[in-house]
C-alpha positions as a Markdown table, in Angstrom:
| # | Residue | x | y | z |
|---|---|---|---|---|
| 1 | Met | 33.0 | -10.5 | -7.3 |
| 2 | Lys | 32.6 | -12.7 | -4.4 |
| 3 | Asn | 31.5 | -10.0 | -1.8 |
| 4 | Trp | 29.0 | -9.4 | -4.3 |
| 5 | Leu | 27.7 | -12.4 | -4.2 |
| 6 | Lys | 28.0 | -12.8 | -0.7 |
| 7 | Arg | 26.0 | -9.5 | -0.2 |
| 8 | Tyr | 23.2 | -11.1 | -2.7 |
| 9 | Ser | 22.8 | -14.5 | -2.3 |
| 10 | His | 19.0 | -14.0 | -2.3 |
| 11 | Ala | 19.6 | -13.6 | -6.2 |
| 12 | Trp | 19.0 | -17.5 | -6.9 |
| 13 | Val | 15.2 | -16.9 | -6.5 |
| 14 | Phe | 15.1 | -14.8 | -9.8 |
| 15 | Leu | 15.5 | -18.8 | -10.6 |
| 16 | Tyr | 11.8 | -18.8 | -10.5 |
| 17 | Trp | 11.7 | -16.6 | -13.7 |
| 18 | Ala | 13.3 | -20.2 | -15.8 |
| 19 | Ile | 9.9 | -21.7 | -14.3 |
| 20 | Tyr | 7.2 | -19.1 | -14.7 |
| 21 | Leu | 8.5 | -17.5 | -18.1 |
| 22 | Pro | 8.1 | -21.2 | -20.7 |
| 23 | Trp | 5.3 | -22.0 | -18.6 |
| 24 | Phe | 3.5 | -18.2 | -19.7 |
| 25 | Cys | 4.5 | -18.6 | -22.9 |
| 26 | Trp | 3.1 | -22.0 | -23.8 |
| 27 | Leu | -0.1 | -20.6 | -21.7 |
| 28 | Glu | 0.0 | -18.0 | -24.4 |
| 29 | Asp | 0.6 | -20.0 | -27.5 |
| 30 | His | -1.6 | -22.6 | -26.9 |
| 31 | Val | -4.9 | -21.0 | -25.2 |
| 32 | Thr | -6.4 | -19.8 | -28.3 |
| 33 | His | -9.4 | -21.1 | -28.8 |
| 34 | Gly | -12.1 | -23.4 | -26.9 |
| 35 | Tyr | -11.6 | -21.7 | -23.4 |
| 36 | Tyr | -14.1 | -20.5 | -20.5 |
| 37 | Leu | -15.4 | -17.4 | -21.3 |
| 38 | Ile | -15.2 | -15.0 | -18.3 |
| 39 | His | -18.0 | -12.4 | -17.7 |
| 40 | Ser | -20.3 | -10.7 | -14.6 |
| 41 | Val | -23.5 | -8.6 | -15.9 |
| 42 | Leu | -21.2 | -5.8 | -13.8 |
| 43 | Asp | -18.4 | -6.0 | -17.2 |
| 44 | Asp | -21.5 | -4.4 | -18.9 |
| 45 | Gly | -21.9 | -1.3 | -17.0 |
| 46 | Ile | -18.2 | -0.4 | -16.2 |
| 47 | Pro | -17.1 | 2.3 | -19.8 |
| 48 | Phe | -13.9 | 2.3 | -21.6 |
| 49 | Leu | -12.1 | 4.3 | -20.7 |
| 50 | Glu | -8.7 | 4.8 | -22.5 |
| 51 | Gly | -6.7 | 6.6 | -20.1 |
| 52 | Phe | -6.3 | 3.9 | -17.7 |
| 53 | Val | -4.4 | 2.5 | -19.9 |
| 54 | Val | -1.4 | 4.9 | -18.5 |
| 55 | Pro | -1.6 | 3.3 | -15.0 |
| 56 | Tyr | -2.3 | -0.9 | -16.8 |
| 57 | Leu | 1.4 | 0.1 | -18.4 |
| 58 | Leu | 3.1 | 1.9 | -15.1 |
| 59 | Trp | 2.5 | -1.6 | -13.4 |
| 60 | Phe | 5.3 | -2.4 | -15.6 |
| 61 | Pro | 7.9 | -0.2 | -13.9 |
| 62 | Phe | 6.4 | -0.4 | -10.5 |
| 63 | Val | 6.8 | -4.3 | -9.6 |
| 64 | Gly | 10.4 | -4.1 | -11.7 |
| 65 | Val | 11.2 | -1.5 | -8.8 |
| 66 | Val | 9.7 | -2.3 | -5.9 |
| 67 | Ile | 11.4 | -5.8 | -6.4 |
| 68 | Ala | 14.8 | -4.0 | -6.9 |
| 69 | Trp | 14.4 | -2.2 | -4.1 |
| 70 | Phe | 13.5 | -4.4 | -1.6 |
| 71 | Phe | 16.6 | -6.9 | -3.0 |
| 72 | Phe | 19.1 | -3.9 | -2.6 |
| 73 | Arg | 17.9 | -3.0 | 0.7 |
| 74 | Asp | 15.5 | -5.8 | 2.3 |
| 75 | Lys | 16.5 | -8.8 | 2.1 |
| 76 | Ala | 14.3 | -10.4 | 4.9 |
| 77 | Gly | 11.3 | -7.7 | 3.2 |
| 78 | Phe | 12.3 | -9.2 | -0.5 |
| 79 | Tyr | 12.3 | -12.7 | 0.4 |
| 80 | Arg | 8.8 | -12.5 | 2.1 |
| 81 | Leu | 7.9 | -10.1 | -0.5 |
| 82 | Thr | 8.8 | -13.0 | -3.4 |
| 83 | Ala | 7.6 | -16.0 | -1.4 |
| 84 | Tyr | 4.0 | -13.5 | -1.7 |
| 85 | Met | 4.5 | -12.8 | -5.4 |
| 86 | Phe | 5.4 | -15.8 | -6.7 |
| 87 | Thr | 3.4 | -18.3 | -4.5 |
| 88 | Gly | 0.3 | -16.8 | -6.1 |
| 89 | Met | 1.3 | -16.6 | -10.1 |
| 90 | Thr | 2.5 | -19.7 | -9.5 |
| 91 | Ala | -1.4 | -20.4 | -9.1 |
| 92 | Phe | -2.1 | -18.3 | -11.4 |
| 93 | Leu | -0.2 | -20.4 | -13.9 |
| 94 | Val | -2.1 | -23.7 | -12.7 |
| 95 | Ile | -5.6 | -22.3 | -13.0 |
| 96 | Cys | -5.2 | -21.5 | -16.1 |
| 97 | Thr | -3.1 | -24.9 | -17.5 |
| 98 | Leu | -6.5 | -26.6 | -16.0 |
| 99 | Phe | -8.8 | -23.8 | -16.8 |
| 100 | Pro | -8.3 | -22.3 | -19.8 |
| 101 | Asn | -10.3 | -19.1 | -19.5 |
| 102 | Gly | -10.2 | -15.3 | -21.4 |
| 103 | Val | -12.7 | -12.5 | -22.1 |
| 104 | Ala | -14.8 | -10.9 | -25.0 |
| 105 | Leu | -14.9 | -7.5 | -23.7 |
| 106 | Arg | -13.0 | -5.3 | -25.7 |
| 107 | Pro | -14.9 | -2.8 | -28.0 |
| 108 | Ala | -14.6 | -3.7 | -31.7 |
| 109 | Val | -14.3 | -0.3 | -33.0 |
| 110 | Leu | -12.2 | 2.0 | -30.2 |
| 111 | Pro | -15.1 | 5.1 | -29.6 |
| 112 | Arg | -12.0 | 7.7 | -29.9 |
| 113 | Asp | -8.9 | 8.7 | -31.9 |
| 114 | Asn | -5.8 | 10.4 | -29.6 |
| 115 | Val | -2.7 | 9.0 | -28.3 |
| 116 | Phe | -4.0 | 7.3 | -25.7 |
| 117 | Cys | -6.7 | 5.1 | -28.1 |
| 118 | Asp | -3.0 | 4.3 | -30.0 |
| 119 | Leu | -1.3 | 3.1 | -27.2 |
| 120 | Val | -4.7 | 0.4 | -26.1 |
| 121 | Lys | -4.2 | -0.5 | -29.3 |
| 122 | Ala | -0.3 | -1.1 | -29.3 |
| 123 | Leu | -1.2 | -2.7 | -25.9 |
| 124 | Trp | -3.9 | -5.4 | -27.8 |
| 125 | Val | -0.8 | -6.6 | -30.1 |
| 126 | Val | 1.1 | -8.2 | -27.5 |
| 127 | Asp | -1.7 | -8.4 | -24.9 |
| 128 | Thr | -4.3 | -11.4 | -25.8 |
| 129 | Pro | -7.3 | -11.7 | -24.2 |
| 130 | Thr | -6.3 | -14.8 | -22.1 |
| 131 | Asn | -5.6 | -16.6 | -19.3 |
| 132 | Val | -7.0 | -13.6 | -17.1 |
| 133 | Leu | -8.1 | -15.8 | -13.9 |
| 134 | Pro | -7.1 | -14.6 | -11.6 |
| 135 | Ser | -6.0 | -11.3 | -12.6 |
| 136 | Leu | -2.2 | -11.0 | -12.4 |
| 137 | His | -2.0 | -6.9 | -12.8 |
| 138 | Val | -4.1 | -6.7 | -9.8 |
| 139 | Tyr | -2.6 | -9.7 | -7.9 |
| 140 | Asn | 1.1 | -8.1 | -7.6 |
| 141 | Ser | -0.4 | -4.7 | -7.1 |
| 142 | Val | -1.5 | -5.7 | -4.3 |
| 143 | Val | 1.4 | -7.6 | -3.6 |
| 144 | Cys | 4.0 | -4.6 | -4.1 |
| 145 | Cys | 1.2 | -2.6 | -2.3 |
| 146 | Val | 1.1 | -4.5 | 0.7 |
| 147 | Ala | 5.1 | -4.8 | 0.7 |
| 148 | Val | 5.4 | -1.2 | 1.0 |
| 149 | Phe | 3.0 | -0.6 | 3.9 |
| 150 | Arg | 4.9 | -3.4 | 5.8 |
| 151 | Ser | 8.3 | -1.7 | 5.1 |
| 152 | Glu | 9.5 | -0.8 | 8.6 |
| 153 | Thr | 12.7 | 1.1 | 6.3 |
| 154 | Leu | 9.8 | 2.8 | 3.7 |
| 155 | Arg | 7.8 | 4.4 | 6.9 |
| 156 | Arg | 10.7 | 7.4 | 6.9 |
| 157 | Phe | 9.5 | 8.2 | 3.4 |
| 158 | Arg | 6.0 | 9.3 | 3.9 |
| 159 | Trp | 5.2 | 10.2 | 0.3 |
| 160 | Val | 5.1 | 6.9 | -0.5 |
| 161 | Arg | 2.7 | 4.8 | 1.3 |
| 162 | Pro | 0.2 | 7.4 | -0.6 |
| 163 | Val | 1.2 | 7.1 | -3.7 |
| 164 | Thr | 2.1 | 3.2 | -3.8 |
| 165 | Leu | -2.1 | 3.1 | -2.6 |
| 166 | Val | -3.1 | 5.2 | -5.6 |
| 167 | Leu | -1.1 | 3.7 | -8.2 |
| 168 | Thr | -2.5 | -0.1 | -6.8 |
| 169 | Val | -6.0 | 1.4 | -6.9 |
| 170 | Ser | -5.2 | 3.4 | -10.4 |
| 171 | Ile | -3.7 | -0.8 | -11.9 |
| 172 | Val | -6.7 | -2.2 | -10.4 |
| 173 | Leu | -9.4 | 0.2 | -11.7 |
| 174 | Ser | -7.4 | -0.2 | -15.5 |
| 175 | Thr | -7.9 | -3.5 | -15.4 |
| 176 | Met | -11.8 | -3.1 | -15.9 |
| 177 | Phe | -11.8 | 0.3 | -17.9 |
| 178 | Leu | -9.6 | -1.7 | -20.1 |
| 179 | Lys | -11.9 | -4.3 | -20.5 |
| 180 | Gln | -8.7 | -6.1 | -20.2 |
| 181 | His | -9.8 | -8.3 | -17.1 |
| 182 | Ser | -13.7 | -9.2 | -15.6 |
| 183 | Val | -14.9 | -8.1 | -12.3 |
| 184 | Val | -14.3 | -11.7 | -11.9 |
| 185 | Asp | -10.7 | -11.6 | -12.6 |
| 186 | Val | -10.5 | -9.3 | -9.9 |
| 187 | Thr | -12.0 | -10.1 | -7.2 |
| 188 | Ala | -10.3 | -13.5 | -7.7 |
| 189 | Gly | -7.0 | -11.2 | -7.9 |
| 190 | Leu | -8.0 | -9.9 | -4.7 |
| 191 | Leu | -9.3 | -12.7 | -2.5 |
| 192 | Met | -5.8 | -14.8 | -4.1 |
| 193 | Ala | -4.1 | -11.4 | -2.6 |
| 194 | Trp | -6.0 | -11.8 | 0.9 |
| 195 | Val | -5.7 | -16.3 | 1.0 |
| 196 | Leu | -2.0 | -15.6 | 0.9 |
| 197 | Tyr | -1.5 | -12.6 | 2.5 |
| 198 | Val | -3.0 | -14.8 | 6.0 |
| 199 | Leu | -0.6 | -17.2 | 4.8 |
| 200 | Ile | 2.9 | -15.2 | 4.0 |
| 201 | Tyr | 2.5 | -12.2 | 6.1 |
| 202 | Glu | 0.0 | -13.1 | 9.2 |
| 203 | Pro | 2.4 | -16.1 | 11.5 |
| 204 | Ala | 5.5 | -13.9 | 12.1 |
| 205 | Pro | 4.6 | -11.0 | 13.1 |
| 206 | Gln | 0.9 | -11.5 | 14.4 |
| 207 | Arg | 0.7 | -15.1 | 16.4 |
| 208 | Arg | 3.7 | -14.8 | 17.7 |
| 209 | Pro | 2.6 | -11.6 | 19.6 |
| 210 | Arg | -0.6 | -12.5 | 20.6 |
| 211 | Met | 0.5 | -16.1 | 22.0 |
| 212 | Ala | 3.4 | -14.4 | 23.8 |
| 213 | Arg | 0.7 | -12.3 | 25.5 |
| 214 | Asp | -1.6 | -15.6 | 26.2 |
| 215 | Arg | 1.2 | -16.6 | 28.2 |
| 216 | Ala | 1.8 | -14.4 | 30.0 |
């Protein structure tokens, strides 16, 4: 047990969930009316495609597997990944607390009767149309994709990067095709991912070598 604790001492990072989960649950319980509706004219031109429920649901194992892999195989990468992910998730909580928001994009009646629509119905029971800006589905997918692409260890497995990229793009699209998120939510998620990427990933690998070249 002592060896395990020494080897995986970075498990303390998971204490963040003791902050995130109660806060998120509070938002889900209290943001039920009077919130700002997020909408873009582009949303009206996006069709409802129930088949995208598959990549939408794959988000959950995708994020879990990526976190687990870095936890057990790459401690330094794990710290960067969780710093990147949890900083954005905290920003999301603050934004939704100060600016309660939601969407009203879901069709009143599903256009077809099939297994995918059944999955969407089940999803909508547990996934409320509130607290959508910025989209965490989008943000965390991009975070995981960036972590995979920045991993030197994973470079050896050539299939990992293209599969990760296709899955990430599919998840991002699914948020709009399932009418779970507005284009505005998706854009905000991508923008937040870019800003925090610069702050968390850029300084060490990019700026230091450039400074070294300048001194030379």
